[in-house]
Backbone as CSV, one residue per row, in Angstrom:
resi,resn,N_x,N_y,N_z,CA_x,CA_y,CA_z,C_x,C_y,C_z
1,MET,-9.730,20.195,-21.818,-10.890,20.618,-20.975,-10.532,19.893,-19.677
2,LEU,-10.077,18.596,-19.379,-9.772,18.074,-18.140,-8.631,18.696,-17.824
3,ARG,-7.545,19.154,-18.288,-6.404,19.732,-17.771,-6.993,21.069,-16.922
4,GLN,-7.964,21.635,-17.499,-8.511,23.115,-16.992,-9.343,22.834,-15.762
5,GLN,-9.706,21.918,-15.648,-10.734,21.638,-14.262,-9.588,20.902,-13.428
6,LYS,-8.629,20.323,-13.719,-7.752,19.779,-12.975,-6.999,21.327,-12.280
7,ASN,-6.802,22.251,-13.098,-5.863,23.571,-12.812,-6.923,24.253,-11.896
8,THR,-8.319,24.116,-12.090,-9.214,24.696,-11.145,-9.122,24.052,-9.701
9,PHE,-9.272,22.786,-9.740,-8.896,22.003,-8.634,-7.823,22.306,-7.673
10,ILE,-6.442,22.684,-8.283,-5.375,22.888,-7.984,-5.527,24.520,-7.160
11,ILE,-6.219,25.212,-7.720,-6.449,26.606,-7.219,-7.577,26.434,-6.000
12,SER,-8.573,25.565,-5.958,-9.573,25.422,-4.794,-8.839,24.610,-3.779
13,ALA,-7.724,23.825,-4.093,-7.012,23.331,-3.095,-6.230,24.235,-2.122
14,THR,-5.659,25.137,-2.937,-4.711,26.232,-2.449,-5.427,27.326,-1.372
15,LEU,-6.816,27.476,-2.037,-7.680,28.467,-1.278,-8.215,28.031,-0.204
16,VAL,-8.678,26.479,-0.185,-9.161,25.795,0.960,-8.179,25.565,2.049
17,SER,-6.900,25.365,1.694,-5.813,25.052,2.571,-5.417,26.492,3.459
18,ARG,-5.521,27.514,2.727,-5.333,28.710,3.161,-6.068,29.465,4.219
19,ALA,-7.385,29.075,3.793,-8.806,29.100,4.719,-8.425,28.281,5.931
20,ALA,-8.172,26.994,5.905,-8.061,26.219,6.823,-6.880,26.616,8.134
21,ILE,-6.016,27.007,7.394,-4.767,27.729,8.009,-5.124,28.779,8.872
22,ARG,-6.009,29.777,8.226,-6.450,30.934,8.994,-7.666,30.272,10.051
23,GLY,-8.101,29.351,9.741,-9.015,28.640,10.736,-8.264,28.103,12.158
24,GLY,-7.023,28.012,12.007,-6.359,27.386,12.963,-5.823,26.013,12.690
25,MET,-5.727,25.632,11.467,-5.015,24.397,11.131,-3.480,24.436,11.186
26,ASP,-2.668,23.630,11.363,-1.303,23.385,11.489,-0.956,23.692,9.855
27,LEU,0.203,24.697,9.701,0.523,25.063,8.414,1.036,23.585,7.839
28,ASP,1.789,22.814,8.271,2.301,21.568,7.769,1.190,20.620,7.322
29,ASP,0.338,20.532,8.298,-0.908,19.423,8.191,-1.768,19.961,7.065
30,ALA,-2.187,21.258,6.721,-2.796,21.757,5.991,-2.004,21.556,4.486
31,LEU,-0.864,21.925,4.346,0.022,21.574,3.260,0.079,20.175,2.701
32,ARG,0.265,19.376,3.627,0.287,17.804,3.381,-0.974,17.463,2.783
33,LEU,-1.813,17.863,3.438,-3.253,17.594,3.005,-3.409,17.904,1.621
34,SER,-3.125,19.220,1.374,-3.054,19.954,-0.014,-2.543,19.165,-1.046
35,ASP,-1.179,18.759,-0.768,-0.207,18.039,-1.632,-1.027,16.801,-1.933
36,SER,-1.573,15.878,-1.084,-2.194,14.784,-1.051,-3.314,14.758,-1.972
37,TYR,-4.004,15.870,-1.891,-5.482,15.839,-2.867,-4.927,16.108,-4.239
38,ILE,-3.872,17.231,-4.204,-3.581,17.564,-5.762,-2.858,16.286,-6.442
39,GLN,-1.835,15.646,-5.728,-1.618,14.217,-6.379,-2.643,13.499,-6.764
40,LYS,-3.538,13.326,-5.933,-4.706,12.253,-6.121,-5.346,12.911,-7.494
41,CYS,-5.957,14.126,-7.579,-6.357,14.708,-8.896,-5.773,14.389,-9.896
42,GLU,-4.426,14.541,-9.988,-3.543,14.335,-11.144,-3.907,13.040,-11.844
43,ARG,-4.152,12.027,-10.849,-4.397,10.510,-11.144,-5.730,10.424,-12.062
44,LEU,-6.605,11.372,-11.778,-8.092,11.136,-12.183,-8.168,11.452,-13.508
45,THR,-9.357,10.610,-14.235,-9.517,10.854,-15.763,-10.692,11.347,-16.013
46,SER,-11.751,11.666,-15.010,-12.743,12.257,-15.636,-13.270,13.411,-14.899
47,PHE,-14.169,14.261,-15.305,-14.748,15.396,-14.617,-15.331,15.023,-13.283
48,GLU,-16.131,13.806,-13.532,-16.906,13.539,-12.228,-16.199,12.891,-11.066
49,GLN,-14.867,12.296,-11.286,-13.983,11.831,-10.368,-13.454,13.328,-9.659
50,ILE,-12.991,14.302,-10.542,-12.446,15.521,-10.119,-13.578,16.262,-9.079
51,THR,-14.687,16.282,-9.677,-15.727,16.981,-8.719,-15.872,16.256,-7.367
52,ASN,-16.118,15.003,-7.397,-16.352,14.229,-6.411,-15.035,14.449,-5.374
53,LEU,-14.017,14.318,-5.819,-12.776,14.552,-4.987,-12.665,16.136,-4.317
54,GLN,-13.153,17.148,-5.300,-13.173,18.407,-4.586,-14.128,18.373,-3.386
55,TYR,-15.330,17.944,-3.479,-16.394,17.851,-2.644,-15.881,17.164,-1.108
56,HIS,-14.966,16.150,-1.536,-14.589,15.356,-0.175,-13.385,16.122,0.345
57,MET,-12.440,16.998,-0.446,-11.250,17.682,-0.186,-12.009,18.726,0.703
58,VAL,-13.142,19.454,0.366,-13.622,20.576,1.196,-14.278,20.076,2.439
59,ALA,-14.900,19.049,2.492,-15.611,18.341,3.570,-14.535,18.166,4.470
60,GLN,-13.020,17.610,4.231,-12.232,17.204,5.123,-11.421,18.420,5.979
61,TYR,-11.331,19.400,4.933,-11.054,20.501,5.670,-11.663,21.297,6.604
62,THR,-13.122,21.132,6.294,-14.186,21.756,7.058,-14.141,21.004,8.387
63,GLN,-14.151,19.624,8.402,-14.038,18.958,9.521,-12.952,19.060,10.420
64,ALA,-11.842,19.238,9.767,-10.458,19.402,10.412,-10.542,20.755,11.352
65,VAL,-11.167,21.890,10.567,-11.260,23.200,11.400,-12.352,23.007,12.488
66,GLU,-13.362,22.436,12.091,-14.264,21.941,13.232,-13.963,21.624,14.381
67,GLU,-13.148,20.359,14.248,-12.271,19.917,15.366,-11.442,20.700,16.026
68,LEU,-10.773,21.375,15.470,-9.741,22.283,15.994,-10.576,23.102,16.762
69,ARG,-11.648,23.929,16.411,-12.654,24.610,17.096,-13.133,23.922,18.405
70,TYR,-13.521,22.771,18.291,-14.012,21.729,19.320,-12.984,21.783,20.498
71,ASN,-11.679,21.409,19.794,-10.706,21.177,20.663,-10.274,22.362,21.434
72,ARG,-10.451,23.583,20.995,-10.287,24.746,21.824,-10.807,25.030,23.057
73,ASN,-12.150,24.181,23.177,-13.193,24.360,24.308,-12.574,23.318,25.281
74,GLN,-11.650,22.504,24.763,-10.911,21.516,25.622,-9.957,22.144,26.707
75,SER,-9.608,21.465,27.494,-8.531,21.806,28.412,-6.975,21.838,27.715
76,GLU,-6.253,22.654,28.206,-4.750,22.579,27.567,-4.170,21.216,27.699
77,LEU,-4.582,20.479,28.707,-4.003,19.168,28.924,-4.556,18.390,27.952
78,VAL,-5.675,18.410,27.536,-6.235,17.421,26.513,-5.951,17.965,25.131
79,ARG,-5.724,19.149,24.827,-5.043,19.568,23.601,-3.501,19.007,23.601
80,ASN,-2.701,19.121,24.549,-1.359,18.744,24.734,-1.427,17.326,24.321
81,VAL,-2.162,16.413,25.083,-2.060,15.089,24.952,-2.601,14.571,23.352
82,ALA,-3.402,15.196,22.957,-3.912,15.037,21.616,-2.595,15.457,20.732
83,SER,-2.262,16.437,20.631,-1.005,16.861,20.082,0.159,15.853,20.073
84,TYR,0.567,15.362,21.361,1.581,14.415,21.505,1.309,13.231,20.629
85,ILE,-0.255,12.817,20.735,-0.668,11.542,20.060,-0.487,11.764,18.742
86,ARG,-0.993,12.653,18.031,-1.160,12.914,16.794,0.494,13.082,16.044
87,HIS,1.429,13.472,16.747,2.883,13.669,16.348,3.694,12.326,16.450
88,HIS,3.101,11.373,17.103,3.777,10.100,17.585,2.923,8.994,16.947
89,LEU,2.003,9.069,15.978,1.230,7.975,15.558,1.891,6.811,15.261
90,SER,2.917,6.925,14.515,3.893,5.963,13.900,4.535,4.945,15.054
91,VAL,4.295,5.178,16.172,5.073,4.421,17.260,3.834,3.896,18.219
92,ALA,4.430,2.788,18.963,3.488,2.383,20.340,3.716,3.665,21.127
93,ILE,2.414,4.261,21.589,2.379,5.133,22.340,2.029,4.794,23.722
94,LYS,3.005,5.163,24.790,2.722,4.476,26.321,2.218,5.706,27.113
95,THR,1.299,5.626,28.048,0.923,6.534,29.038,2.250,7.478,29.544
96,GLU,3.295,6.677,29.852,4.519,7.065,30.532,5.153,8.123,29.876
97,ASP,5.131,7.712,28.314,5.795,8.686,27.442,5.117,10.020,27.187
98,ILE,3.771,9.947,27.257,3.035,11.180,27.316,3.122,11.766,28.566
99,ALA,3.334,11.249,29.688,3.207,12.060,31.031,4.598,12.690,31.032
100,ALA,5.718,12.090,30.697,7.153,12.499,30.611,6.937,13.853,29.885
101,SER,6.449,13.763,28.783,6.395,14.895,27.846,5.786,16.260,28.406
102,LEU,4.932,15.897,29.315,4.069,16.887,29.912,4.590,17.037,31.229
103,PHE,5.463,16.450,31.670,6.309,16.723,33.202,5.195,16.428,34.229
104,MET,4.779,15.226,34.246,3.896,14.746,35.186,3.907,13.281,35.618
105,SER,3.178,13.049,36.437,3.448,11.401,36.815,2.386,10.789,35.927
106,ARG,2.573,9.715,35.523,1.613,8.727,34.966,0.162,8.724,35.312
107,SER,0.241,8.367,36.840,-1.044,8.352,37.402,-1.984,9.588,37.690
108,HIS,-1.179,10.800,37.842,-1.501,12.167,37.789,-2.283,12.563,36.265
109,LEU,-1.596,12.065,35.391,-2.003,12.465,34.055,-3.451,11.492,33.624
110,SER,-3.113,10.263,34.120,-4.482,9.387,33.698,-5.804,9.695,34.660
111,THR,-5.449,10.299,35.754,-6.509,10.746,36.509,-7.247,11.868,36.017
112,ARG,-6.500,12.959,35.838,-6.745,14.146,35.145,-7.539,13.952,33.865
113,PHE,-6.844,13.157,32.845,-7.472,12.833,31.653,-8.701,12.465,31.770
114,LYS,-9.042,11.073,32.453,-9.956,10.694,32.623,-11.294,11.575,33.210
115,SER,-10.968,12.355,34.238,-11.936,13.134,34.658,-12.354,14.193,33.783
116,GLU,-11.499,14.615,33.191,-11.691,15.690,31.956,-12.367,15.300,30.572
117,THR,-12.202,13.902,30.411,-12.803,13.735,29.209,-13.643,12.431,29.180
118,GLY,-13.716,11.730,30.338,-14.465,10.327,30.504,-13.926,9.466,29.787
119,MET,-12.688,9.469,29.264,-12.136,8.301,28.568,-10.765,8.231,28.902
120,ASN,-10.252,7.071,29.065,-8.947,6.669,29.574,-7.883,6.824,28.429
121,LEU,-6.959,7.104,28.750,-5.737,7.414,27.595,-5.687,6.301,26.524
122,THR,-5.878,5.046,26.975,-5.443,4.074,26.039,-6.803,4.111,25.090
123,GLU,-7.868,4.410,25.487,-9.091,4.690,24.570,-8.867,5.690,23.539
124,TYR,-8.379,6.843,24.141,-8.188,8.006,23.313,-7.063,7.861,22.163
125,ILE,-5.855,6.994,22.778,-4.910,6.711,21.709,-5.557,5.858,20.538
126,HIS,-6.376,5.104,20.980,-6.862,4.226,19.856,-7.764,4.966,19.064
127,TYR,-8.412,5.845,19.532,-9.518,6.482,18.844,-8.816,7.583,17.927
128,LEU,-7.781,8.060,18.148,-6.998,8.971,17.308,-6.344,8.103,16.210
129,LYS,-5.878,6.656,16.702,-5.130,6.322,15.694,-6.191,5.525,14.387
130,ILE,-7.365,5.268,14.960,-8.480,4.758,14.256,-8.932,5.692,13.245
131,SER,-9.098,6.982,13.867,-9.464,8.080,12.998,-8.411,8.297,11.831
132,GLU,-6.990,8.320,12.186,-6.186,8.760,10.979,-6.235,7.324,10.098
133,ALA,-6.551,6.259,10.492,-6.726,4.803,9.939,-7.836,5.116,8.833
134,LYS,-9.045,5.807,9.107,-10.161,5.966,8.169,-9.667,7.064,7.377
135,HIS,-8.987,7.770,7.700,-8.450,8.877,6.686,-7.606,8.202,5.529
136,LEU,-6.708,7.328,6.050,-5.899,6.859,4.832,-6.603,5.904,4.232
137,LEU,-7.557,5.095,4.595,-8.441,4.172,4.016,-9.110,4.959,2.976
138,LYS,-9.681,6.031,3.318,-10.487,6.764,2.435,-9.827,7.548,1.281
139,HIS,-8.476,8.101,1.641,-8.020,9.000,0.852,-6.729,8.329,0.371
140,THR,-6.205,7.270,0.504,-5.152,6.813,-0.142,-5.368,5.111,-0.745
141,ASP,-4.464,4.728,-1.346,-4.545,3.351,-1.523,-3.575,2.606,-0.963
142,LYS,-3.040,2.974,0.125,-1.870,2.282,0.860,-2.613,0.968,1.374
143,SER,-1.769,0.071,1.456,-2.249,-1.179,1.867,-2.328,-1.399,3.343
144,LEU,-3.183,-2.442,3.941,-3.633,-2.487,5.307,-2.243,-2.852,6.125
145,LEU,-1.443,-3.447,5.420,-0.126,-3.321,5.781,0.837,-2.251,6.340
146,LEU,0.921,-1.605,5.272,1.621,-0.131,5.318,0.936,0.510,6.394
147,ILE,-0.594,0.817,6.444,-1.320,1.489,7.315,-0.974,1.267,8.818
148,SER,-1.193,-0.364,9.041,-0.909,-0.597,10.376,0.371,-0.446,10.901
149,ASN,1.403,-0.591,10.028,2.716,-0.272,10.366,3.132,1.233,10.594
150,TYR,2.529,2.017,9.838,2.321,3.463,9.877,1.989,3.960,11.335
151,LEU,0.660,3.176,11.874,0.074,3.667,13.115,0.797,2.929,14.222
152,GLY,1.845,2.116,14.171,2.647,1.350,15.137,1.800,0.528,15.728
153,TYR,0.759,-0.291,14.980,0.294,-1.544,15.343,1.471,-2.522,15.406
154,SER,1.419,-3.714,16.360,2.361,-4.688,16.153,2.112,-5.608,15.055
155,SER,0.691,-5.681,14.623,0.813,-6.653,13.495,-0.557,-6.015,12.585
156,GLN,-0.521,-6.559,11.445,-1.842,-5.993,10.442,-3.124,-6.768,11.303
157,SER,-3.285,-7.892,11.713,-4.105,-8.508,12.556,-4.637,-7.602,13.524
158,HIS,-3.769,-7.402,14.368,-4.032,-6.421,15.583,-4.745,-5.202,15.277
159,PHE,-4.378,-4.600,13.995,-4.775,-3.312,13.608,-6.342,-3.619,13.065
160,THR,-6.590,-4.821,12.462,-7.658,-5.217,12.144,-8.801,-5.406,13.007
161,ARG,-8.554,-5.913,14.099,-9.345,-6.172,15.200,-9.637,-4.936,15.865
162,SER,-8.470,-3.970,15.978,-8.610,-2.684,16.826,-9.679,-1.620,16.026
163,PHE,-9.660,-2.070,14.617,-10.394,-1.082,13.709,-11.922,-1.273,13.808
164,LYS,-12.030,-2.906,13.995,-13.280,-3.449,13.876,-13.997,-3.337,15.191
165,LYS,-13.141,-3.366,16.110,-14.105,-3.077,17.467,-14.481,-1.880,17.651
166,MET,-13.697,-0.899,17.158,-14.308,0.701,17.094,-15.040,1.064,16.436
167,THR,-15.109,0.453,15.093,-16.151,1.071,13.911,-17.195,-0.189,13.550
168,GLY,-16.899,-1.245,14.146,-18.156,-2.192,13.847,-17.657,-3.342,12.439
169,MET,-16.603,-2.629,11.621,-16.509,-3.069,10.303,-15.035,-3.277,10.064
170,SER,-14.475,-4.116,9.146,-13.207,-4.325,9.017,-12.627,-3.110,8.285
171,PRO,-11.145,-3.073,8.228,-10.561,-1.779,7.389,-11.069,-1.986,5.828
172,MET,-11.002,-3.164,5.523,-11.458,-3.351,4.003,-13.074,-3.096,3.661
173,GLU,-13.941,-3.343,4.535,-15.243,-2.939,4.450,-15.349,-1.297,4.488
174,TYR,-14.545,-0.739,5.237,-14.490,0.587,5.385,-14.279,1.162,4.406
175,ARG,-13.066,0.710,3.706,-12.513,1.156,2.386,-13.806,1.181,1.200
176,GLU,-14.253,0.117,1.041,-15.063,-0.225,0.054,-16.401,0.445,0.243
177,LYS,-16.829,1.035,1.437,-17.872,2.015,1.680,-17.473,3.389,1.248
């Protein structure tokens, strides 16, 4: 009976990821997320856990597609900056690197980005990195050290300070909630 529910979950993951792709989600991102949820489902041992995971999966895909639709209302510059950051989360990102990838000067990029979003680039980089950290804390059992290394922070303590500054709680407090 548990195997049947897991199989149903896998079918749901497939259907939800296809819908998200049709909604504009990147193919690789959607499939990676689906694989992650399926692997997590295979480790579960109760109907309640699987049902709860399925709820979270649908909510996350829905949120991702909603963010994509919101981002479509943003300028091409903001979308390109966000894409660059998401594809370079594992390294320390410098404004100069983003500017070079967009063939513009650092000062021009910074000025335009701030005028279009009301946020400076450093704040936006931290915002996206902390958003990814929240996802990893919520949906994986990776250690804080692995997460901080993956997100390109110089140390776990720097990651913890940045996380707490942005969310008001430590990464461990967030994970426990």
